[in-house]
PDB file of C-alpha atoms in Angstrom:
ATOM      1  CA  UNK A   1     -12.625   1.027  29.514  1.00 79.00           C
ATOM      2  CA  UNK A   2     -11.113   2.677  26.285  1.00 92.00           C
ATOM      3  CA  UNK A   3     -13.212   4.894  24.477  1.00 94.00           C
ATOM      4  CA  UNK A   4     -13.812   5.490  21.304  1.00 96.00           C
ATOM      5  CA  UNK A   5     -14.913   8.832  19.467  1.00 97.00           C
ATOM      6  CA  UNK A   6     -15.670  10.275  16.067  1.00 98.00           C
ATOM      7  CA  UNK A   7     -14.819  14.083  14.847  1.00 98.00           C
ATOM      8  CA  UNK A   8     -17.700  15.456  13.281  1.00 98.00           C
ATOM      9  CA  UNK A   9     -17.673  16.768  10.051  1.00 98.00           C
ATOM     10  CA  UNK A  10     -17.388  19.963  11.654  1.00 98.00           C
ATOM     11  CA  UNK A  11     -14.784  19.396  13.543  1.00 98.00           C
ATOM     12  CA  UNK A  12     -12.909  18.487  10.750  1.00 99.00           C
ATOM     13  CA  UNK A  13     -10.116  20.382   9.459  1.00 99.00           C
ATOM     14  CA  UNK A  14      -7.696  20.345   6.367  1.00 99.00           C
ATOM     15  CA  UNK A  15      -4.331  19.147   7.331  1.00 99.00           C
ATOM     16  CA  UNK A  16      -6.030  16.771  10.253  1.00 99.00           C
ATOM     17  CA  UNK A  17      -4.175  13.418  10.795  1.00 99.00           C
ATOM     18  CA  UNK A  18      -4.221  10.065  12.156  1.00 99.00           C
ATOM     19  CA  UNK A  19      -1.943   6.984  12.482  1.00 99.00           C
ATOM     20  CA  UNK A  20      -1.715   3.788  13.500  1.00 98.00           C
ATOM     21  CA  UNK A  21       1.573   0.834  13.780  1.00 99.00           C
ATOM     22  CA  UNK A  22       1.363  -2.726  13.075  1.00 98.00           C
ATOM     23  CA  UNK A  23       3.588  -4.907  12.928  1.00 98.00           C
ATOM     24  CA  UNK A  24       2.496  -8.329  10.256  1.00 98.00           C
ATOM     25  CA  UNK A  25       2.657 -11.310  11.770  1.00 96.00           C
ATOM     26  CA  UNK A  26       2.427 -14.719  10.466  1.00 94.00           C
ATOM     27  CA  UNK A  27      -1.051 -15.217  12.073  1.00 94.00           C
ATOM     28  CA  UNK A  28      -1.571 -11.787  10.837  1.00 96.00           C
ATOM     29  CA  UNK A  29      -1.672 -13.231   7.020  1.00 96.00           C
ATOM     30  CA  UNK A  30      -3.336 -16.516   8.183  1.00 95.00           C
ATOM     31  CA  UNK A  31      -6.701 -14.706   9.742  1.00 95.00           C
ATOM     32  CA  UNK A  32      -6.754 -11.969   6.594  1.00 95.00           C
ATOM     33  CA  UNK A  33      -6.383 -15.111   4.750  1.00 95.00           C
ATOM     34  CA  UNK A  34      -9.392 -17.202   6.226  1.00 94.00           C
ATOM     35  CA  UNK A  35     -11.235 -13.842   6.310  1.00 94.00           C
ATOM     36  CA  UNK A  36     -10.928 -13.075   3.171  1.00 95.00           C
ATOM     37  CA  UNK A  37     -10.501 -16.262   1.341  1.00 95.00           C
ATOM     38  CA  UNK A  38      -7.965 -15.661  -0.886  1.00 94.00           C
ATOM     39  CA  UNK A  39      -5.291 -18.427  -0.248  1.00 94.00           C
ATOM     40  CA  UNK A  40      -2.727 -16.945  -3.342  1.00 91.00           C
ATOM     41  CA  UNK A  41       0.611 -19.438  -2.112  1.00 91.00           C
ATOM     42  CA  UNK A  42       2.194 -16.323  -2.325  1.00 91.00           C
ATOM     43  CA  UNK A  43       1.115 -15.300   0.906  1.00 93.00           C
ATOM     44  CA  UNK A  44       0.116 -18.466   2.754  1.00 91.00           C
ATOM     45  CA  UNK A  45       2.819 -21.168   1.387  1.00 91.00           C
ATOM     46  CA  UNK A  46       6.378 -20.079   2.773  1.00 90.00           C
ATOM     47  CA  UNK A  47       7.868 -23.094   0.192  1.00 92.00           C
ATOM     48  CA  UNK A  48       6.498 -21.585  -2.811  1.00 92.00           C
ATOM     49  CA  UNK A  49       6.677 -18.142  -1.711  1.00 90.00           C
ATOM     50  CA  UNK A  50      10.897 -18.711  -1.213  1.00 90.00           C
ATOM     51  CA  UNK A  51      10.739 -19.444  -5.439  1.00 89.00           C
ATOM     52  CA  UNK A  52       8.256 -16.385  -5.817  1.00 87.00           C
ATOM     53  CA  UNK A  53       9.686 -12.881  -6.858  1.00 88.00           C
ATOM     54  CA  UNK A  54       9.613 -11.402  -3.236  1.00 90.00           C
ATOM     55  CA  UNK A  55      11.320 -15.045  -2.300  1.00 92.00           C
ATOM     56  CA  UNK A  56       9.019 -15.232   0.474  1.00 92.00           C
ATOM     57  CA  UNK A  57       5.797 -14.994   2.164  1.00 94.00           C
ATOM     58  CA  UNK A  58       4.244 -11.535   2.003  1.00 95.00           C
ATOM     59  CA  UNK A  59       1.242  -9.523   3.125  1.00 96.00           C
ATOM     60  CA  UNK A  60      -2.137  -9.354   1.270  1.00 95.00           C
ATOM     61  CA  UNK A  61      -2.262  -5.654  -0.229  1.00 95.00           C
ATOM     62  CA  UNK A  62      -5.336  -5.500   1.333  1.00 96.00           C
ATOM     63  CA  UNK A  63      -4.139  -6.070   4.541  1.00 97.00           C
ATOM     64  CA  UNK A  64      -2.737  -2.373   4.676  1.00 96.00           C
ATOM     65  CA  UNK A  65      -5.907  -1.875   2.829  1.00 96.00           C
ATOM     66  CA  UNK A  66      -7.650  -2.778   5.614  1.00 97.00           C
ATOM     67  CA  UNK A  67      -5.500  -0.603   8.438  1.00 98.00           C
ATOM     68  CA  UNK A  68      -7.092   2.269   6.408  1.00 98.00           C
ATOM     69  CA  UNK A  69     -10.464   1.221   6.888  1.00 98.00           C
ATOM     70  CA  UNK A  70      -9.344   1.060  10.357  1.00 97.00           C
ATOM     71  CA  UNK A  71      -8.453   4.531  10.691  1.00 98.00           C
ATOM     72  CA  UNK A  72     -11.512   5.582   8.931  1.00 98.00           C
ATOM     73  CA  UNK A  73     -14.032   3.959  11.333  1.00 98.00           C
ATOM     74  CA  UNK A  74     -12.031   4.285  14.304  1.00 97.00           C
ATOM     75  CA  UNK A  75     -10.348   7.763  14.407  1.00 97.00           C
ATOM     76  CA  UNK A  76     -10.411  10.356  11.472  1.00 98.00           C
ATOM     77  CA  UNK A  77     -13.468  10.843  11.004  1.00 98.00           C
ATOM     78  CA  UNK A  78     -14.114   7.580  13.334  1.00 98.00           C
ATOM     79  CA  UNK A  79     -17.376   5.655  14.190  1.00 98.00           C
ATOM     80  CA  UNK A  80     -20.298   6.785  11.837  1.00 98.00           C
ATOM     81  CA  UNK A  81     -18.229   7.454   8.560  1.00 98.00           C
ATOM     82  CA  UNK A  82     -19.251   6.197   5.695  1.00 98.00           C
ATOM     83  CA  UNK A  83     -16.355   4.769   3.233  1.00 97.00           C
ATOM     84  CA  UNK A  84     -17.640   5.841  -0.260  1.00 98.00           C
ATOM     85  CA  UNK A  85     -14.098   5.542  -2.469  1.00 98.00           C
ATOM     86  CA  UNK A  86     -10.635   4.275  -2.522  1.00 97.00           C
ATOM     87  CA  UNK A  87      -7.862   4.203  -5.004  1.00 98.00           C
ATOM     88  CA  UNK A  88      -4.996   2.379  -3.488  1.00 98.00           C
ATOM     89  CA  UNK A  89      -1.429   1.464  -5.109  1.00 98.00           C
ATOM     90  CA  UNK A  90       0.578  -0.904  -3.470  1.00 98.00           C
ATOM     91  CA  UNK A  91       4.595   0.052  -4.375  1.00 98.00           C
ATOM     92  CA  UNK A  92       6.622  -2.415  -1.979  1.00 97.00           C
ATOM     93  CA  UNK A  93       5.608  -5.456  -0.643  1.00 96.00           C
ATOM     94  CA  UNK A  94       4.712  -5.726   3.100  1.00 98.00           C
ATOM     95  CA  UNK A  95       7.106  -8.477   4.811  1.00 96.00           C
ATOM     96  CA  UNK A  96       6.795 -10.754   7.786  1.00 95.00           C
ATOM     97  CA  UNK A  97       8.060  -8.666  10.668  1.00 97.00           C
ATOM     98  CA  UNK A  98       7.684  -5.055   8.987  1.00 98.00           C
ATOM     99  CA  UNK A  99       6.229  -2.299  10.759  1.00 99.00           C
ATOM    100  CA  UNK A 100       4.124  -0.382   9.210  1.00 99.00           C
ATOM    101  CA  UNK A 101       3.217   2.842   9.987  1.00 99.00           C
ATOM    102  CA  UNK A 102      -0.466   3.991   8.168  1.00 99.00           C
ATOM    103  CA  UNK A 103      -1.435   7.696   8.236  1.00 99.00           C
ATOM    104  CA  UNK A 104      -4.683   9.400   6.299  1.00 99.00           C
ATOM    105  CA  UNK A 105      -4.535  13.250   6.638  1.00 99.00           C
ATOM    106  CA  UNK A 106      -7.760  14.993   5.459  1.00 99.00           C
ATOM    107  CA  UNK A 107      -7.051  17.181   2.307  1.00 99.00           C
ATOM    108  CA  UNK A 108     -10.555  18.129   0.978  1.00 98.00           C
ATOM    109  CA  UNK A 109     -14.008  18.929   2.281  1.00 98.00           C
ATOM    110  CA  UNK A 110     -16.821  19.094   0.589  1.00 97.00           C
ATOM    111  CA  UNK A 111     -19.904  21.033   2.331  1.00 92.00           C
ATOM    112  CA  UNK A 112     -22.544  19.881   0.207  1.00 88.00           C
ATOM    113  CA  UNK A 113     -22.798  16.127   1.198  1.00 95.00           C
ATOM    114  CA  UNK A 114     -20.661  16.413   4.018  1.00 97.00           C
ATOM    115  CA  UNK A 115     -17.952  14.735   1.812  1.00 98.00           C
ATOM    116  CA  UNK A 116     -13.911  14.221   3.319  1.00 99.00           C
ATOM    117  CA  UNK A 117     -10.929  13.337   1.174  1.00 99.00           C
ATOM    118  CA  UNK A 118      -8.221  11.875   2.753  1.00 99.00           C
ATOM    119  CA  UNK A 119      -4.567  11.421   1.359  1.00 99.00           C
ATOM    120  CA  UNK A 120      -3.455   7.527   2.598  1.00 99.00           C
ATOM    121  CA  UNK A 121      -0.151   6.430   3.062  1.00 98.00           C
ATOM    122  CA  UNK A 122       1.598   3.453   4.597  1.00 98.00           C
ATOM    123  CA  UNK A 123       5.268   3.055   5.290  1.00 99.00           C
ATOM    124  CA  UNK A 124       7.822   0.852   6.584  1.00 98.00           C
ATOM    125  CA  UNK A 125      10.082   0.631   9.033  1.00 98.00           C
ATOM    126  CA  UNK A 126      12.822   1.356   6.305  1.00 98.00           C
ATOM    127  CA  UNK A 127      11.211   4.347   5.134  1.00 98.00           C
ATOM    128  CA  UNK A 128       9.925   2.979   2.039  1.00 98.00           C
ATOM    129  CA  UNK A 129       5.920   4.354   0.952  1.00 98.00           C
ATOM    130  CA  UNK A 130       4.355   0.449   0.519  1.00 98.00           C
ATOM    131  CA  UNK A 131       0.843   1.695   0.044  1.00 98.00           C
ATOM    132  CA  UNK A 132      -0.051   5.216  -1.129  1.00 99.00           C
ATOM    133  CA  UNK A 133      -3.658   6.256  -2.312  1.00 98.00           C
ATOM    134  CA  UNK A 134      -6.974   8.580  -1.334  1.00 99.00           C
ATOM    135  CA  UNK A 135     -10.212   7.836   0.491  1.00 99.00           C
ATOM    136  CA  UNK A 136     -13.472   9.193   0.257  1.00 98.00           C
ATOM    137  CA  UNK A 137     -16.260   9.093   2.791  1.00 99.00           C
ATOM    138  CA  UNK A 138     -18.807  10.941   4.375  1.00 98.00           C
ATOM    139  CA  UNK A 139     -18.017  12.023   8.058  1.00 98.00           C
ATOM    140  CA  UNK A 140     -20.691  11.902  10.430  1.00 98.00           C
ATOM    141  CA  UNK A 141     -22.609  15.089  11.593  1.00 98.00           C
ATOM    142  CA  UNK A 142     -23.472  14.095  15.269  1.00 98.00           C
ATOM    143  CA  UNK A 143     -20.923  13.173  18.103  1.00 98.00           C
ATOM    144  CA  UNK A 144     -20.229   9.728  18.896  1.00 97.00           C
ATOM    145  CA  UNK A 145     -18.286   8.526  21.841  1.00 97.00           C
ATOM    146  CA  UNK A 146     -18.872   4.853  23.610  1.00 95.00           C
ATOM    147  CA  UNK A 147     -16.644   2.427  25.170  1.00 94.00           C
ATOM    148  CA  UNK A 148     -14.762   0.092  22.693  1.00 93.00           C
ATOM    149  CA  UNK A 149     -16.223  -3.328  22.083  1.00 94.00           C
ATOM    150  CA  UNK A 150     -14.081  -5.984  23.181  1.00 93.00           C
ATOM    151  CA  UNK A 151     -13.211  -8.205  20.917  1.00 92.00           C
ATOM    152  CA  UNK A 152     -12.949 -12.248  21.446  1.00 93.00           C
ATOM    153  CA  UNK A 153      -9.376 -13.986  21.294  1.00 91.00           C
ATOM    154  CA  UNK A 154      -8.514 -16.050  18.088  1.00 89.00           C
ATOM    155  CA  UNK A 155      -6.156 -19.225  18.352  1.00 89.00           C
ATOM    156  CA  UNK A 156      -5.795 -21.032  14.480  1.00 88.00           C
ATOM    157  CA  UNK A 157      -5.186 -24.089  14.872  1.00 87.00           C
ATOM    158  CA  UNK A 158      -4.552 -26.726  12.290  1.00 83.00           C
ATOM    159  CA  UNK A 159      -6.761 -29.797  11.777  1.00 78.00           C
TER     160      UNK A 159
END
């Protein structure tokens, strides 16, 4: 079974990185969609979306939003962190079918409160910086490794 394990704000240095690809599907948008609520036809209704500015269906910003979260909980610092701040700006849209490549590299610690800031970036498969922005959390002080829950499978289906 597949681990997963935290670095401790000790073993944390300046410069550290971590990364993740995802490619957005259409069910991608549908479950952030039902998750989140927010049913904007710009992202959910390809018809409207084809008369929209991007002239068709794109990703929730907080999609890519949410792939940082990811990385936060799951690998730099990983499981015990503690997301305190983000300032996120969203420069291209993500598109059905991009891949997205989202890296957060550590560029401050603070000893006092065991603070990390962390430089957040997401690009395409073009090249093109979609989401840039900073994180701050608190990393965890004690070691953390356990197997990784499993998940259940999602099918949408339409009623």
């Amino acid at each position: 079974m597949e681990q997963i394990e935290n670095r401790t704000f000790d073993e944390i240095r300046v410069g550290d990185t971590a990364s993740l690809v995802r490619t957005l599907s259409y069910q991608d948008i549908e479950l952030f969609a039902i998750m989140s609520g927010d049913v904007n036809p710009m992202h959910v209704d390809a018809d409207f979306a084809k008369s929209d500015q991007f002239h068709q269906v794109i990703a929730h910003g907080m999609w890519g939003g949410a792939l940082i979260s990811t990385l936060l909980g799951t690998q730099l610092p990983g499981p015990g962190t503690i997301y305190l701040d983000q300032s996120l700006r969203f420069r291209h849209p993500v598109r059905l079918g991009d891949t997205v490549t989202v890296t957060v590299q550590v560029t401050e610690k603070a000893e006092t409160k065991h603070k990390v800031l962390l430089d957040c970036r997401a690009t395409n498969q073009r090249g093109e910086e979609v989401i840039v922005g900073i994180a701050e959390v608190i990393a965890p002080l004690e070691k953390i490794s356990r197997p990784r829950v499993l998940l259940p499978e999602v099918d949408l289906h339409r009623s």
